[in-house]
């Protein structure tokens, strides 16, 4: 199953993506994590991405598309993955479609976690405070100033993807203002239903005979 999890910063994408990935046994691909690892390792991509990320802007499409292309060509991700934080622009979405078409695959579903923008600022500020309390490193881009620009970027660049995927019948939305467990339950139900349908289709076409 090839899934995307979509939603503004602070909506809980990462938390839910990890759960879905564990439950389905599919790799979770977070472009934010890949980019932070590149920054940490001081690679060329990391050096190009660092300042952009700290300012809450988007890393250029061609860089992100390259790291995603490399990752989804690996044997463990050729058929199954959940993408978290990618695509973030229409051009990345088109790039992903092209990559999948070359590999003879397609997306199964896009899961959207919907949260109003004004709630998110509080959430991220709390997330940073909690991480600091636990003695964990706080992401540089979790400051209120950077978050404002991340939210703006989301509204301008990423939110149009909701319509892009909805028009293709791939979008399933969940209210992200509910408690984490309720969001997780709804996402699980949506994914299970889709898996059930896939299994039925495979039986009818004899794929699993
Ligand atoms: P995240 O961990 O998904 O919140 O991403 C953290 C930061 O990494 C973002 O604010 C962007 O600067 C950068 N980033 C992550 N994914 C992408 C992407 N698909 N396109 C462009 N920039 C990205």
CSV table of N, CA, C and O and ligand atoms in Angstrom, one decimal, residues 9 13 30-33 35-36 49 52-54 56-61 64 68 84-89 92 127 139 141 150, ligand 1:
chain,number,residue,atom,x,y,z
A,9,UNK,N,1.8,21.8,9.8
A,9,UNK,CA,2.7,21.5,10.9
A,9,UNK,C,2.0,21.5,12.2
A,9,UNK,O,1.1,22.4,12.5
A,13,UNK,N,1.0,14.6,12.2
A,13,UNK,CA,1.3,13.7,11.1
A,13,UNK,C,2.3,12.7,11.5
A,13,UNK,O,2.1,11.5,11.2
A,30,UNK,N,9.8,10.1,6.1
A,30,UNK,CA,9.6,11.5,6.5
A,30,UNK,C,10.7,12.4,5.8
A,30,UNK,O,11.9,12.2,6.2
A,31,UNK,N,10.3,13.3,4.9
A,31,UNK,CA,11.3,14.1,4.3
A,31,UNK,C,12.0,15.0,5.3
A,31,UNK,O,13.1,15.3,5.2
A,32,UNK,N,11.2,15.5,6.3
A,32,UNK,CA,11.7,16.3,7.4
A,32,UNK,C,12.9,15.6,8.1
A,32,UNK,O,13.9,16.2,8.3
A,33,UNK,N,12.6,14.3,8.4
A,33,UNK,CA,13.7,13.5,9.1
A,33,UNK,C,14.9,13.3,8.2
A,33,UNK,O,16.0,13.4,8.6
A,35,UNK,N,15.9,15.2,5.8
A,35,UNK,CA,16.6,16.5,5.7
A,35,UNK,C,17.4,16.8,6.9
A,35,UNK,O,18.5,17.2,6.9
A,36,UNK,N,16.8,16.6,8.1
A,36,UNK,CA,17.5,16.8,9.4
A,36,UNK,C,18.7,15.9,9.5
A,36,UNK,O,19.7,16.4,9.9
A,49,UNK,N,20.1,22.8,2.7
A,49,UNK,CA,18.8,22.8,3.3
A,49,UNK,C,18.7,23.5,4.7
A,49,UNK,O,17.7,24.1,5.1
A,52,UNK,N,17.3,27.2,5.1
A,52,UNK,CA,15.9,27.2,4.6
A,52,UNK,C,15.0,26.6,5.7
A,52,UNK,O,14.0,27.2,6.0
A,53,UNK,N,15.4,25.5,6.2
A,53,UNK,CA,14.6,24.8,7.2
A,53,UNK,C,14.5,25.6,8.5
A,53,UNK,O,13.4,25.8,9.1
A,54,UNK,N,15.6,26.2,8.9
A,54,UNK,CA,15.5,27.0,10.1
A,54,UNK,C,14.6,28.2,10.0
A,54,UNK,O,14.0,28.7,10.9
A,56,UNK,N,11.9,28.1,8.2
A,56,UNK,CA,10.5,27.7,8.1
A,56,UNK,C,10.0,27.7,6.6
A,56,UNK,O,8.9,27.5,6.4
A,57,UNK,N,11.0,27.9,5.7
A,57,UNK,CA,10.6,27.8,4.3
A,57,UNK,C,10.7,26.4,3.7
A,57,UNK,O,11.1,25.5,4.4
A,58,UNK,N,10.4,26.3,2.4
A,58,UNK,CA,10.5,24.9,1.8
A,58,UNK,C,11.8,24.7,1.1
A,58,UNK,O,12.3,25.6,0.4
A,59,UNK,N,12.4,23.6,1.3
A,59,UNK,CA,13.6,23.2,0.6
A,59,UNK,C,13.2,23.1,-0.9
A,59,UNK,O,12.1,22.6,-1.2
A,60,UNK,N,14.1,23.5,-1.8
A,60,UNK,CA,13.6,23.5,-3.3
A,60,UNK,C,13.2,22.1,-3.7
A,60,UNK,O,13.7,21.0,-3.3
A,61,UNK,N,12.2,22.1,-4.6
A,61,UNK,CA,11.5,20.8,-5.0
A,61,UNK,C,12.5,19.8,-5.6
A,61,UNK,O,12.4,18.6,-5.3
A,64,UNK,N,14.3,17.9,-2.8
A,64,UNK,CA,13.5,17.0,-2.1
A,64,UNK,C,13.1,15.8,-3.0
A,64,UNK,O,13.1,14.6,-2.5
A,68,UNK,N,13.7,11.7,-2.3
A,68,UNK,CA,12.6,10.8,-2.2
A,68,UNK,C,12.8,9.7,-3.3
A,68,UNK,O,12.6,8.6,-3.1
A,84,UNK,N,5.4,11.0,4.8
A,84,UNK,CA,5.1,12.0,5.8
A,84,UNK,C,5.8,13.3,5.6
A,84,UNK,O,7.1,13.3,5.6
A,85,UNK,N,5.1,14.3,5.2
A,85,UNK,CA,5.8,15.6,4.9
A,85,UNK,C,6.2,15.8,3.5
A,85,UNK,O,6.9,16.7,3.1
A,86,UNK,N,5.7,14.9,2.7
A,86,UNK,CA,6.0,14.9,1.2
A,86,UNK,C,4.8,14.3,0.5
A,86,UNK,O,4.3,13.3,1.0
A,87,UNK,N,4.3,14.9,-0.6
A,87,UNK,CA,4.7,16.1,-1.2
A,87,UNK,C,4.2,17.4,-0.4
A,87,UNK,O,3.2,17.3,0.3
A,88,UNK,N,4.8,18.5,-0.7
A,88,UNK,CA,4.4,19.7,0.0
A,88,UNK,C,4.1,20.8,-1.1
A,88,UNK,O,3.7,21.9,-0.7
A,89,UNK,N,4.2,20.5,-2.3
A,89,UNK,CA,3.9,21.4,-3.4
A,89,UNK,C,3.2,20.6,-4.5
A,89,UNK,O,3.5,19.4,-4.6
A,92,UNK,N,5.9,18.9,-6.5
A,92,UNK,CA,6.4,17.6,-5.9
A,92,UNK,C,5.4,16.5,-6.1
A,92,UNK,O,5.8,15.4,-6.3
A,127,UNK,N,4.5,21.7,22.2
A,127,UNK,CA,5.4,20.6,21.9
A,127,UNK,C,6.8,20.9,22.2
A,127,UNK,O,7.5,20.1,22.8
A,139,UNK,N,13.4,21.3,18.3
A,139,UNK,CA,13.6,21.7,16.9
A,139,UNK,C,13.7,23.2,16.8
A,139,UNK,O,12.9,23.9,17.3
A,141,UNK,N,13.0,24.9,14.3
A,141,UNK,CA,11.9,25.5,13.6
A,141,UNK,C,10.6,25.3,14.4
A,141,UNK,O,9.5,25.5,13.8
A,150,UNK,N,5.9,28.8,8.7
A,150,UNK,CA,5.6,27.5,8.2
A,150,UNK,C,4.1,27.3,7.9
A,150,UNK,O,3.7,26.7,7.0
B,1,LIG,P1,8.8,18.4,8.9
B,1,LIG,O1,9.6,17.6,9.8
B,1,LIG,O2,8.0,17.6,7.9
B,1,LIG,O3,7.9,19.4,9.7
B,1,LIG,O4,9.8,19.3,8.0
B,1,LIG,C1,10.7,20.2,8.6
B,1,LIG,C2,11.2,21.2,7.5
B,1,LIG,O5,11.9,20.4,6.5
B,1,LIG,C3,10.1,21.9,6.7
B,1,LIG,O6,9.7,23.1,7.4
B,1,LIG,C4,10.9,22.2,5.4
B,1,LIG,O7,11.8,23.3,5.6
B,1,LIG,C5,11.7,21.0,5.2
B,1,LIG,N1,10.9,20.0,4.4
B,1,LIG,C6,10.4,18.8,4.8
B,1,LIG,N2,9.8,18.1,3.9
B,1,LIG,C7,9.8,19.0,2.8
B,1,LIG,C8,9.3,18.9,1.5
B,1,LIG,N3,8.6,17.9,1.1
B,1,LIG,N4,9.5,20.0,0.6
B,1,LIG,C9,10.3,21.0,1.0
B,1,LIG,N5,10.8,21.2,2.3
B,1,LIG,C10,10.6,20.2,3.2
